[in-house]
Amino acid sequence: LLVLFCLAVVSASGRSYDKYTLIRTSPLSFEQALELRQWENDYDFWRPARSGLSTDIMVGPTQKLYLSHQLTRLGIQFAEVIPDLGKLIKSQQLAAESKRSYGRGDGRINFDQYYSHDELNAYIDDLATQNDFLSTVSIGQSYEGRDMRVLQITKAGPGAPNIWIEAGIHAREWISPAMATYIIDSLLNNDQDGFLDKLNFHILPSANPDGYEHSRNSDRLWRKTRSNYNSILLCKGVDGNRNWDFHFAESGASNNKCSETYHGPEAFSEVEMKNIRDYVLSLDPVPVLSQCLHSYSQLWLWPYGYDYGAYPDNYEEIRDLAEEAVKALEAVHGTVFDPINSADLYPAAGASDDWYKGVLKSRFAYTVELRDTGRHGFILPPDRKSTR
Ligand code: 0X9
Ligand code: ZN
């Protein structure tokens, strides 16, 4: 009853992260990583436990002492990297209040703030009225009825290769929709390589509208969709990036409705994922590149991710292009990304990138984990000055 009462209070007032801490471990041995992966239902791992690397674990004030004991028992050293997440979230909320919201009709967006789902839709709709090779299309509604809109940039014309860009499946990764708008802005205003003459682009800035709004308004660290499968503990939502029908639920996903990686009752149970699936299946030609934007860790992940050593036939060119991409990226601001196979990060099945490669049959499919490497993690300041 106490748990239910607490849950009711939290959902009524917005979740507080006061005195929540982000703990970073020392690099883990194989055995330590294996052990920590058993705790995934007990703690929110901001970065997966992977052997050879450190991991980031969020803990509430009451869990902290217990976690310290557990880590010490396993011989894992650790430090508090963000001592009070609530404070960090509040300071960014305060800074955001002084920002101007998106001016309807503008078609101009700033990159020093994060925008709401409606503002993202309004931005792409406004662009579409300003240019005849731009249009927007609704690919359907979210569970709570929000419109999911795709920007189509089709200057290259019919038959040219299609590029598919999906952002925002994970609600708390705010840099992802922001990056989608940055890509749009760069293509339209700084297309030095002439991409628009050669390629058609289909860009979905907000793939999980309900989760994103929930993260903006009620629970900054919300990750999943907002659907309801009658959990006894009133837990809501499904991890959209575990809900795709390719090796569904085989690895790195949970059957527990309260888990951050709950895969849902069946593949494509989530209407948002279904909407995306139906849209990309309608594209002709099949997208040559399907690109998923996530955060954080600065990684360029190539498929497959469902199991170790499961590689697509053309994995060599996929891997080579990832390596070229991170070099090109580093040349801009010196930011370093690591190009690795997804499963080497951790095997996780039912993600959209695997489906784009394995079912849709895109020649290239990637998931990029954007900035940073953990100084702010998901609470990345909007001015993007965090470069560590
Ligand atoms: O776990 C995920 O869904 C992605 N990482 S995140 O921290 N943004 O949640 C990585 C997905 C990689 N792709 C596959 N495992 N197929
Ligand atoms: Zn993600």
mmCIF file of C-alpha atoms and ligand atoms in Angstrom:
data_model
loop_
_atom_site.group_PDB
_atom_site.id
_atom_site.type_symbol
_atom_site.label_atom_id
_atom_site.label_comp_id
_atom_site.label_asym_id
_atom_site.label_seq_id
_atom_site.Cartn_x
_atom_site.Cartn_y
_atom_site.Cartn_z
ATOM 1 C CA LEU A 1 0.000 0.000 0.000
ATOM 2 C CA LEU A 2 2.843 2.331 0.878
ATOM 3 C CA VAL A 3 4.424 1.709 -2.527
ATOM 4 C CA LEU A 4 1.115 2.414 -4.275
ATOM 5 C CA PHE A 5 0.632 5.563 -2.221
ATOM 6 C CA CYS A 6 4.129 6.797 -3.085
ATOM 7 C CA LEU A 7 3.558 6.044 -6.763
ATOM 8 C CA ALA A 8 0.288 7.980 -6.707
ATOM 9 C CA VAL A 9 1.973 10.985 -5.051
ATOM 10 C CA VAL A 10 4.823 10.895 -7.557
ATOM 11 C CA SER A 11 2.524 10.755 -10.565
ATOM 12 C CA ALA A 12 0.440 13.629 -9.224
ATOM 13 C CA SER A 13 3.303 15.976 -8.435
ATOM 14 C CA GLY A 14 6.154 15.101 -10.784
ATOM 15 C CA ARG A 15 9.070 12.964 -9.771
ATOM 16 C CA SER A 16 11.781 14.490 -7.636
ATOM 17 C CA TYR A 17 15.426 13.434 -7.937
ATOM 18 C CA ASP A 18 16.509 15.349 -4.855
ATOM 19 C CA LYS A 19 19.585 13.690 -3.345
ATOM 20 C CA TYR A 20 19.719 11.119 -6.127
ATOM 21 C CA THR A 21 23.316 10.431 -7.043
ATOM 22 C CA LEU A 22 25.127 9.242 -10.141
ATOM 23 C CA ILE A 23 27.790 6.760 -9.160
ATOM 24 C CA ARG A 24 30.663 5.881 -11.498
ATOM 25 C CA THR A 25 32.552 2.657 -10.955
ATOM 26 C CA SER A 26 36.144 1.892 -11.798
ATOM 27 C CA PRO A 27 36.658 -0.199 -14.975
ATOM 28 C CA LEU A 28 34.995 -3.560 -14.468
ATOM 29 C CA SER A 29 36.452 -7.012 -14.864
ATOM 30 C CA PHE A 30 34.499 -9.574 -16.902
ATOM 31 C CA GLU A 31 33.107 -11.168 -13.717
ATOM 32 C CA GLN A 32 32.203 -7.836 -12.141
ATOM 33 C CA ALA A 33 30.338 -6.718 -15.289
ATOM 34 C CA LEU A 34 28.482 -10.031 -15.354
ATOM 35 C CA GLU A 35 27.420 -9.634 -11.719
ATOM 36 C CA LEU A 36 26.332 -6.013 -12.168
ATOM 37 C CA ARG A 37 24.150 -6.935 -15.112
ATOM 38 C CA GLN A 38 22.052 -8.994 -12.692
ATOM 39 C CA TRP A 39 21.080 -5.772 -10.920
ATOM 40 C CA GLU A 40 19.456 -4.125 -13.913
ATOM 41 C CA ASN A 41 15.963 -4.348 -12.423
ATOM 42 C CA ASP A 42 17.114 -2.833 -9.123
ATOM 43 C CA TYR A 43 18.996 0.236 -10.314
ATOM 44 C CA ASP A 44 18.891 2.588 -13.276
ATOM 45 C CA PHE A 45 22.132 1.961 -15.165
ATOM 46 C CA TRP A 46 22.788 5.072 -17.233
ATOM 47 C CA ARG A 47 25.584 3.220 -18.989
ATOM 48 C CA PRO A 48 25.640 -0.538 -19.289
ATOM 49 C CA ALA A 49 27.985 -2.654 -17.216
ATOM 50 C CA ARG A 50 30.568 -3.696 -19.740
ATOM 51 C CA SER A 51 33.837 -5.429 -19.014
ATOM 52 C CA GLY A 52 36.899 -3.174 -19.341
ATOM 53 C CA LEU A 53 34.822 -0.004 -18.852
ATOM 54 C CA SER A 54 33.364 1.901 -15.962
ATOM 55 C CA THR A 55 29.605 2.118 -15.548
ATOM 56 C CA ASP A 56 27.217 4.835 -14.311
ATOM 57 C CA ILE A 57 24.499 3.891 -11.839
ATOM 58 C CA MET A 58 21.807 6.210 -10.518
ATOM 59 C CA VAL A 59 20.791 5.678 -6.895
ATOM 60 C CA GLY A 60 18.251 7.230 -4.588
ATOM 61 C CA PRO A 61 19.249 8.411 -1.105
ATOM 62 C CA THR A 62 17.917 5.243 0.550
ATOM 63 C CA GLN A 63 19.705 2.872 -1.844
ATOM 64 C CA LYS A 64 23.083 4.542 -1.707
ATOM 65 C CA LEU A 65 24.518 2.852 1.351
ATOM 66 C CA TYR A 66 23.400 -0.578 0.203
ATOM 67 C CA LEU A 67 24.870 -0.087 -3.267
ATOM 68 C CA SER A 68 28.182 1.053 -1.724
ATOM 69 C CA HIS A 69 28.298 -2.171 0.315
ATOM 70 C CA GLN A 70 27.503 -4.292 -2.710
ATOM 71 C CA LEU A 71 30.165 -2.617 -4.848
ATOM 72 C CA THR A 72 32.765 -2.879 -2.093
ATOM 73 C CA ARG A 73 31.954 -6.568 -1.637
ATOM 74 C CA LEU A 74 32.750 -7.106 -5.317
ATOM 75 C CA GLY A 75 35.994 -5.116 -5.031
ATOM 76 C CA ILE A 76 34.674 -2.359 -7.311
ATOM 77 C CA GLN A 77 35.867 1.164 -6.610
ATOM 78 C CA PHE A 78 33.449 3.998 -7.218
ATOM 79 C CA ALA A 79 32.933 7.754 -6.956
ATOM 80 C CA GLU A 80 29.995 10.129 -6.942
ATOM 81 C CA VAL A 81 30.079 11.988 -10.246
ATOM 82 C CA ILE A 82 26.805 13.886 -9.911
ATOM 83 C CA PRO A 83 26.114 14.252 -6.172
ATOM 84 C CA ASP A 84 22.590 15.678 -6.452
ATOM 85 C CA LEU A 85 20.712 15.015 -9.677
ATOM 86 C CA GLY A 86 17.664 16.905 -8.405
ATOM 87 C CA LYS A 87 19.729 20.063 -8.078
ATOM 88 C CA LEU A 88 21.174 19.692 -11.583
ATOM 89 C CA ILE A 89 17.724 19.086 -13.085
ATOM 90 C CA LYS A 90 16.277 22.104 -11.257
ATOM 91 C CA SER A 91 19.085 24.414 -12.326
ATOM 92 C CA GLN A 92 18.488 23.471 -15.960
ATOM 93 C CA GLN A 93 14.721 23.887 -15.568
ATOM 94 C CA LEU A 94 15.317 27.383 -14.227
ATOM 95 C CA ALA A 95 17.639 28.279 -17.103
ATOM 96 C CA ALA A 96 15.078 26.912 -19.583
ATOM 97 C CA GLU A 97 12.332 29.169 -18.195
ATOM 98 C CA SER A 98 14.128 32.268 -19.468
ATOM 99 C CA LYS A 99 14.250 30.929 -23.050
ATOM 100 C CA ARG A 100 11.785 32.026 -25.692
ATOM 101 C CA SER A 101 9.521 29.289 -26.995
ATOM 102 C CA TYR A 102 9.476 28.506 -30.701
ATOM 103 C CA GLY A 103 7.842 31.339 -32.662
ATOM 104 C CA ARG A 104 5.144 29.832 -34.862
ATOM 105 C CA GLY A 105 5.761 30.693 -38.510
ATOM 106 C CA ASP A 106 9.500 31.252 -38.023
ATOM 107 C CA GLY A 107 11.044 28.078 -39.403
ATOM 108 C CA ARG A 108 14.023 29.105 -37.309
ATOM 109 C CA ILE A 109 15.202 27.185 -34.333
ATOM 110 C CA ASN A 110 17.882 27.813 -31.707
ATOM 111 C CA PHE A 111 20.418 25.318 -30.540
ATOM 112 C CA ASP A 112 20.770 26.623 -27.005
ATOM 113 C CA GLN A 113 17.555 25.102 -25.739
ATOM 114 C CA TYR A 114 15.375 21.993 -25.981
ATOM 115 C CA TYR A 115 11.944 22.198 -27.586
ATOM 116 C CA SER A 116 8.652 20.473 -26.838
ATOM 117 C CA HIS A 117 7.129 17.845 -29.125
ATOM 118 C CA ASP A 118 4.576 20.374 -30.442
ATOM 119 C CA GLU A 119 7.319 22.890 -31.132
ATOM 120 C CA LEU A 120 9.331 20.301 -33.038
ATOM 121 C CA ASN A 121 6.265 19.514 -35.157
ATOM 122 C CA ALA A 122 5.556 23.216 -35.693
ATOM 123 C CA TYR A 123 9.162 23.813 -36.757
ATOM 124 C CA ILE A 124 9.109 21.151 -39.480
ATOM 125 C CA ASP A 125 5.596 22.161 -40.588
ATOM 126 C CA ASP A 126 6.757 25.770 -40.970
ATOM 127 C CA LEU A 127 9.768 24.677 -43.005
ATOM 128 C CA ALA A 128 7.447 22.745 -45.296
ATOM 129 C CA THR A 129 5.450 25.897 -46.104
ATOM 130 C CA GLN A 130 8.619 27.741 -47.095
ATOM 131 C CA ASN A 131 10.020 25.437 -49.692
ATOM 132 C CA ASP A 132 8.521 23.216 -52.375
ATOM 133 C CA PHE A 133 10.941 20.334 -51.913
ATOM 134 C CA LEU A 134 10.002 20.108 -48.229
ATOM 135 C CA SER A 135 6.847 18.496 -46.915
ATOM 136 C CA THR A 136 5.617 16.973 -43.690
ATOM 137 C CA VAL A 137 3.469 13.951 -43.229
ATOM 138 C CA SER A 138 1.731 12.453 -40.223
ATOM 139 C CA ILE A 139 2.721 8.839 -39.702
ATOM 140 C CA GLY A 140 0.037 8.351 -37.048
ATOM 141 C CA GLN A 141 -0.692 9.211 -33.442
ATOM 142 C CA SER A 142 1.041 8.203 -30.232
ATOM 143 C CA TYR A 143 -0.708 6.237 -27.465
ATOM 144 C CA GLU A 144 -1.830 9.518 -25.866
ATOM 145 C CA GLY A 145 -2.874 10.955 -29.230
ATOM 146 C CA ARG A 146 0.076 13.149 -30.201
ATOM 147 C CA ASP A 147 0.755 13.528 -33.892
ATOM 148 C CA MET A 148 3.986 11.951 -35.145
ATOM 149 C CA ARG A 149 5.297 14.008 -38.044
ATOM 150 C CA VAL A 150 8.094 13.306 -40.498
ATOM 151 C CA LEU A 151 9.931 15.939 -42.519
ATOM 152 C CA GLN A 152 10.535 14.855 -46.103
ATOM 153 C CA ILE A 153 13.349 16.607 -47.949
ATOM 154 C CA THR A 154 12.977 15.447 -51.526
ATOM 155 C CA LYS A 155 15.004 17.859 -53.641
ATOM 156 C CA ALA A 156 16.834 14.928 -55.251
ATOM 157 C CA GLY A 157 13.515 13.717 -56.647
ATOM 158 C CA PRO A 158 11.851 10.347 -57.200
ATOM 159 C CA GLY A 159 14.110 7.326 -57.330
ATOM 160 C CA ALA A 160 17.048 8.942 -55.516
ATOM 161 C CA PRO A 161 18.345 7.016 -52.478
ATOM 162 C CA ASN A 162 16.344 7.540 -49.287
ATOM 163 C CA ILE A 163 17.883 8.275 -45.899
ATOM 164 C CA TRP A 164 15.813 7.538 -42.783
ATOM 165 C CA ILE A 165 16.598 9.338 -39.525
ATOM 166 C CA GLU A 166 14.792 8.362 -36.307
ATOM 167 C CA ALA A 167 15.254 10.420 -33.142
ATOM 168 C CA GLY A 168 13.838 10.390 -29.663
ATOM 169 C CA ILE A 169 12.795 6.760 -29.095
ATOM 170 C CA HIS A 170 14.194 7.166 -25.567
ATOM 171 C CA ALA A 171 12.395 10.010 -23.863
ATOM 172 C CA ARG A 172 15.141 11.309 -21.588
ATOM 173 C CA GLU A 173 17.761 11.541 -24.340
ATOM 174 C CA TRP A 174 16.822 15.112 -25.214
ATOM 175 C CA ILE A 175 19.914 15.716 -27.324
ATOM 176 C CA SER A 176 18.501 13.266 -29.864
ATOM 177 C CA PRO A 177 15.493 15.294 -31.129
ATOM 178 C CA ALA A 178 17.720 18.386 -30.867
ATOM 179 C CA MET A 179 20.282 16.673 -33.095
ATOM 180 C CA ALA A 180 17.544 15.809 -35.609
ATOM 181 C CA THR A 181 16.720 19.509 -35.897
ATOM 182 C CA TYR A 182 20.413 20.341 -36.144
ATOM 183 C CA ILE A 183 20.760 17.898 -39.048
ATOM 184 C CA ILE A 184 17.722 19.472 -40.728
ATOM 185 C CA ASP A 185 19.126 22.967 -40.239
ATOM 186 C CA SER A 186 22.560 21.924 -41.543
ATOM 187 C CA LEU A 187 21.093 20.256 -44.622
ATOM 188 C CA LEU A 188 18.968 23.284 -45.451
ATOM 189 C CA ASN A 189 21.410 26.052 -44.609
ATOM 190 C CA ASN A 190 24.891 24.588 -44.894
ATOM 191 C CA ASP A 191 24.818 21.787 -47.462
ATOM 192 C CA GLN A 192 28.420 22.158 -48.573
ATOM 193 C CA ASP A 193 28.619 18.596 -49.869
ATOM 194 C CA GLY A 194 25.501 18.874 -51.996
ATOM 195 C CA PHE A 195 23.689 16.019 -50.217
ATOM 196 C CA LEU A 196 20.281 17.401 -51.110
ATOM 197 C CA ASP A 197 20.901 16.996 -54.826
ATOM 198 C CA LYS A 198 21.731 13.327 -54.410
ATOM 199 C CA LEU A 199 19.650 11.991 -51.530
ATOM 200 C CA ASN A 200 16.121 12.235 -50.195
ATOM 201 C CA PHE A 201 15.769 12.538 -46.429
ATOM 202 C CA HIS A 202 12.950 11.416 -44.148
ATOM 203 C CA ILE A 203 13.427 12.690 -40.632
ATOM 204 C CA LEU A 204 11.325 11.917 -37.542
ATOM 205 C CA PRO A 205 12.509 14.231 -34.733
ATOM 206 C CA SER A 206 10.256 12.804 -32.019
ATOM 207 C CA ALA A 207 9.636 9.053 -32.093
ATOM 208 C CA ASN A 208 8.250 8.780 -28.551
ATOM 209 C CA PRO A 209 6.146 11.926 -28.060
ATOM 210 C CA ASP A 210 4.336 10.830 -24.881
ATOM 211 C CA GLY A 211 7.525 9.742 -23.167
ATOM 212 C CA TYR A 212 9.302 12.926 -24.225
ATOM 213 C CA GLU A 213 6.551 15.164 -22.825
ATOM 214 C CA HIS A 214 6.480 13.087 -19.657
ATOM 215 C CA SER A 215 10.225 13.615 -19.329
ATOM 216 C CA ARG A 216 9.838 17.366 -19.915
ATOM 217 C CA ASN A 217 6.931 17.827 -17.509
ATOM 218 C CA SER A 218 6.898 15.113 -14.857
ATOM 219 C CA ASP A 219 9.897 12.814 -14.710
ATOM 220 C CA ARG A 220 13.107 14.085 -16.313
ATOM 221 C CA LEU A 221 14.625 10.604 -16.423
ATOM 222 C CA TRP A 222 11.698 8.803 -18.066
ATOM 223 C CA ARG A 223 12.905 6.497 -20.885
ATOM 224 C CA LYS A 224 9.971 4.414 -22.134
ATOM 225 C CA THR A 225 6.660 4.988 -23.896
ATOM 226 C CA ARG A 226 3.586 5.709 -21.744
ATOM 227 C CA SER A 227 1.362 2.739 -22.591
ATOM 228 C CA ASN A 228 -0.374 0.778 -19.862
ATOM 229 C CA TYR A 229 -0.254 -2.989 -19.445
ATOM 230 C CA ASN A 230 -1.896 -3.103 -16.017
ATOM 231 C CA SER A 231 1.179 -3.595 -13.910
ATOM 232 C CA ILE A 232 0.340 -4.414 -10.286
ATOM 233 C CA LEU A 233 2.866 -1.810 -9.245
ATOM 234 C CA LEU A 234 1.318 0.695 -11.688
ATOM 235 C CA CYS A 235 4.471 0.818 -13.796
ATOM 236 C CA LYS A 236 3.875 2.216 -17.260
ATOM 237 C CA GLY A 237 5.503 2.089 -20.647
ATOM 238 C CA VAL A 238 7.646 -0.091 -22.852
ATOM 239 C CA ASP A 239 11.195 0.409 -24.022
ATOM 240 C CA GLY A 240 10.563 1.351 -27.667
ATOM 241 C CA ASN A 241 14.033 0.126 -28.500
ATOM 242 C CA ARG A 242 13.201 -3.419 -27.371
ATOM 243 C CA ASN A 243 9.826 -3.643 -29.107
ATOM 244 C CA TRP A 244 10.856 -4.461 -32.709
ATOM 245 C CA ASP A 245 10.209 -7.770 -34.357
ATOM 246 C CA PHE A 246 13.714 -9.041 -35.023
ATOM 247 C CA HIS A 247 15.009 -11.574 -32.478
ATOM 248 C CA PHE A 248 12.410 -9.977 -30.166
ATOM 249 C CA ALA A 249 13.108 -10.426 -26.428
ATOM 250 C CA GLU A 250 16.074 -12.736 -27.010
ATOM 251 C CA SER A 251 18.618 -10.655 -25.071
ATOM 252 C CA GLY A 252 19.115 -7.463 -23.057
ATOM 253 C CA ALA A 253 15.402 -6.909 -22.549
ATOM 254 C CA SER A 254 13.149 -7.531 -19.598
ATOM 255 C CA ASN A 255 9.788 -9.171 -19.078
ATOM 256 C CA ASN A 256 9.266 -7.045 -15.988
ATOM 257 C CA LYS A 257 6.794 -4.204 -16.607
ATOM 258 C CA CYS A 258 8.690 -1.982 -14.185
ATOM 259 C CA SER A 259 12.047 -2.459 -15.912
ATOM 260 C CA GLU A 260 13.562 0.342 -17.992
ATOM 261 C CA THR A 261 14.075 -2.252 -20.732
ATOM 262 C CA TYR A 262 10.612 -3.869 -20.644
ATOM 263 C CA HIS A 263 10.113 -5.256 -24.168
ATOM 264 C CA GLY A 264 6.320 -5.101 -24.065
ATOM 265 C CA PRO A 265 3.751 -7.939 -24.266
ATOM 266 C CA GLU A 266 4.669 -8.640 -27.908
ATOM 267 C CA ALA A 267 6.693 -7.148 -30.736
ATOM 268 C CA PHE A 268 5.178 -3.914 -32.032
ATOM 269 C CA SER A 269 2.800 -3.644 -29.099
ATOM 270 C CA GLU A 270 3.680 0.072 -29.132
ATOM 271 C CA VAL A 271 1.677 2.143 -31.588
ATOM 272 C CA GLU A 272 4.589 4.560 -32.045
ATOM 273 C CA MET A 273 6.871 1.751 -33.239
ATOM 274 C CA LYS A 274 4.114 0.408 -35.506
ATOM 275 C CA ASN A 275 3.692 3.877 -37.051
ATOM 276 C CA ILE A 276 7.412 4.066 -37.778
ATOM 277 C CA ARG A 277 7.504 0.532 -39.172
ATOM 278 C CA ASP A 278 4.618 1.205 -41.560
ATOM 279 C CA TYR A 279 6.136 4.460 -42.759
ATOM 280 C CA VAL A 280 9.608 3.110 -43.477
ATOM 281 C CA LEU A 281 8.135 0.041 -45.186
ATOM 282 C CA SER A 282 6.308 2.406 -47.560
ATOM 283 C CA LEU A 283 9.532 4.084 -48.692
ATOM 284 C CA ASP A 284 10.686 3.281 -52.196
ATOM 285 C CA PRO A 285 13.574 2.692 -52.598
ATOM 286 C CA VAL A 286 14.302 1.023 -49.264
ATOM 287 C CA PRO A 287 16.415 3.501 -47.231
ATOM 288 C CA VAL A 288 20.075 3.005 -48.034
ATOM 289 C CA LEU A 289 20.835 4.312 -44.536
ATOM 290 C CA SER A 290 18.669 4.057 -41.416
ATOM 291 C CA GLN A 291 20.097 6.167 -38.645
ATOM 292 C CA CYS A 292 18.964 6.123 -35.007
ATOM 293 C CA LEU A 293 19.904 8.938 -32.646
ATOM 294 C CA HIS A 294 20.378 8.216 -28.935
ATOM 295 C CA SER A 295 22.556 9.327 -26.038
ATOM 296 C CA TYR A 296 24.954 9.120 -24.278
ATOM 297 C CA SER A 297 28.543 7.750 -24.435
ATOM 298 C CA GLN A 298 29.807 8.996 -27.823
ATOM 299 C CA LEU A 299 29.562 5.727 -29.719
ATOM 300 C CA TRP A 300 28.845 4.848 -33.337
ATOM 301 C CA LEU A 301 27.175 1.457 -33.060
ATOM 302 C CA TRP A 302 26.841 -0.930 -35.981
ATOM 303 C CA PRO A 303 24.596 -4.034 -36.167
ATOM 304 C CA TYR A 304 23.678 -6.500 -35.111
ATOM 305 C CA GLY A 305 23.063 -5.857 -31.454
ATOM 306 C CA TYR A 306 21.048 -8.931 -30.529
ATOM 307 C CA ASP A 307 23.997 -11.263 -29.999
ATOM 308 C CA TYR A 308 27.772 -11.411 -29.925
ATOM 309 C CA GLY A 309 29.289 -12.097 -33.331
ATOM 310 C CA ALA A 310 25.966 -11.757 -35.195
ATOM 311 C CA TYR A 311 27.011 -9.667 -38.164
ATOM 312 C CA PRO A 312 25.128 -8.758 -41.347
ATOM 313 C CA ASP A 313 26.548 -10.030 -44.660
ATOM 314 C CA ASN A 314 27.931 -6.626 -45.589
ATOM 315 C CA TYR A 315 29.258 -5.885 -42.091
ATOM 316 C CA GLU A 316 32.672 -4.893 -43.437
ATOM 317 C CA GLU A 317 31.375 -1.906 -45.385
ATOM 318 C CA ILE A 318 29.040 -1.033 -42.495
ATOM 319 C CA ARG A 319 31.942 -1.100 -40.049
ATOM 320 C CA ASP A 320 34.225 0.826 -42.438
ATOM 321 C CA LEU A 321 31.650 3.579 -42.901
ATOM 322 C CA ALA A 322 31.249 3.855 -39.105
ATOM 323 C CA GLU A 323 35.010 4.304 -38.855
ATOM 324 C CA GLU A 324 34.960 6.982 -41.549
ATOM 325 C CA ALA A 325 32.034 8.697 -39.853
ATOM 326 C CA VAL A 326 33.785 9.069 -36.503
ATOM 327 C CA LYS A 327 36.888 10.458 -38.217
ATOM 328 C CA ALA A 328 34.783 13.042 -40.037
ATOM 329 C CA LEU A 329 33.021 13.857 -36.789
ATOM 330 C CA GLU A 330 36.273 14.301 -34.872
ATOM 331 C CA ALA A 331 37.579 16.669 -37.549
ATOM 332 C CA VAL A 332 34.793 19.157 -36.739
ATOM 333 C CA HIS A 333 35.193 19.856 -33.000
ATOM 334 C CA GLY A 334 37.710 17.237 -31.927
ATOM 335 C CA THR A 335 34.925 15.190 -30.301
ATOM 336 C CA VAL A 336 35.863 11.531 -30.141
ATOM 337 C CA PHE A 337 33.305 8.792 -30.848
ATOM 338 C CA ASP A 338 34.060 5.087 -30.719
ATOM 339 C CA PRO A 339 32.835 2.916 -33.637
ATOM 340 C CA ILE A 340 31.906 -0.517 -32.260
ATOM 341 C CA ASN A 341 29.549 -3.402 -32.845
ATOM 342 C CA SER A 342 26.331 -2.911 -30.832
ATOM 343 C CA ALA A 343 26.459 -6.287 -29.129
ATOM 344 C CA ASP A 344 29.968 -5.540 -27.918
ATOM 345 C CA LEU A 345 28.410 -2.705 -25.938
ATOM 346 C CA TYR A 346 25.864 -5.199 -24.614
ATOM 347 C CA PRO A 347 23.600 -7.621 -26.449
ATOM 348 C CA ALA A 348 20.106 -6.148 -26.640
ATOM 349 C CA ALA A 349 17.477 -7.481 -29.000
ATOM 350 C CA GLY A 350 14.381 -5.800 -30.404
ATOM 351 C CA ALA A 351 16.080 -2.485 -31.149
ATOM 352 C CA SER A 352 15.064 -0.568 -34.250
ATOM 353 C CA ASP A 353 18.559 -0.505 -35.782
ATOM 354 C CA ASP A 354 18.638 -4.314 -35.980
ATOM 355 C CA TRP A 355 15.189 -4.347 -37.582
ATOM 356 C CA TYR A 356 16.199 -1.701 -40.139
ATOM 357 C CA LYS A 357 19.117 -3.897 -41.102
ATOM 358 C CA GLY A 358 17.617 -7.381 -40.706
ATOM 359 C CA VAL A 359 14.014 -6.876 -41.885
ATOM 360 C CA LEU A 360 13.814 -3.583 -43.769
ATOM 361 C CA LYS A 361 17.171 -4.434 -45.367
ATOM 362 C CA SER A 362 18.777 -1.017 -45.292
ATOM 363 C CA ARG A 363 22.291 -1.288 -46.636
ATOM 364 C CA PHE A 364 23.592 0.738 -43.669
ATOM 365 C CA ALA A 365 22.017 1.032 -40.201
ATOM 366 C CA TYR A 366 23.512 2.697 -37.156
ATOM 367 C CA THR A 367 22.737 3.879 -33.679
ATOM 368 C CA VAL A 368 24.703 6.895 -32.592
ATOM 369 C CA GLU A 369 25.061 7.525 -28.886
ATOM 370 C CA LEU A 370 25.529 11.285 -28.786
ATOM 371 C CA ARG A 371 27.282 13.449 -26.199
ATOM 372 C CA ASP A 372 28.534 13.379 -23.549
ATOM 373 C CA THR A 373 30.669 10.690 -21.918
ATOM 374 C CA GLY A 374 29.028 11.040 -18.527
ATOM 375 C CA ARG A 375 29.820 14.400 -17.001
ATOM 376 C CA HIS A 376 26.146 15.313 -17.300
ATOM 377 C CA GLY A 377 24.858 12.158 -18.992
ATOM 378 C CA PHE A 378 21.203 12.574 -19.884
ATOM 379 C CA ILE A 379 21.014 15.965 -18.166
ATOM 380 C CA LEU A 380 23.157 17.456 -20.914
ATOM 381 C CA PRO A 381 23.074 21.257 -20.751
ATOM 382 C CA PRO A 382 21.287 22.685 -23.775
ATOM 383 C CA ASP A 383 24.186 24.908 -24.763
ATOM 384 C CA ARG A 384 26.047 21.653 -25.511
ATOM 385 C CA LYS A 385 29.226 23.001 -24.015
ATOM 386 C CA SER A 386 29.824 19.742 -22.255
ATOM 387 C CA THR A 387 32.572 18.073 -24.241
ATOM 388 C CA ARG A 388 33.923 15.515 -21.833
HETATM 389 O O1 0X9 B 1 20.083 0.169 -25.258
HETATM 390 C C1 0X9 B 1 19.711 0.866 -26.216
HETATM 391 O O2 0X9 B 1 18.565 0.840 -26.637
HETATM 392 C C2 0X9 B 1 20.717 1.814 -26.872
HETATM 393 N N1 0X9 B 1 21.475 2.491 -25.856
HETATM 394 S S1 0X9 B 1 20.776 3.618 -24.879
HETATM 395 O O3 0X9 B 1 21.736 3.977 -23.855
HETATM 396 N N2 0X9 B 1 20.477 4.919 -25.700
HETATM 397 O O4 0X9 B 1 19.568 3.073 -24.342
HETATM 398 C C3 0X9 B 1 21.652 1.020 -27.745
HETATM 399 C C4 0X9 B 1 20.999 0.186 -28.804
HETATM 400 C C5 0X9 B 1 22.006 -0.507 -29.659
HETATM 401 N N3 0X9 B 1 21.421 -1.380 -30.640
HETATM 402 C C6 0X9 B 1 21.146 -2.685 -30.419
HETATM 403 N N4 0X9 B 1 21.420 -3.282 -29.317
HETATM 404 N N5 0X9 B 1 20.577 -3.333 -31.400
HETATM 405 ZN ZN ZN B 2 18.621 5.500 -26.144
#
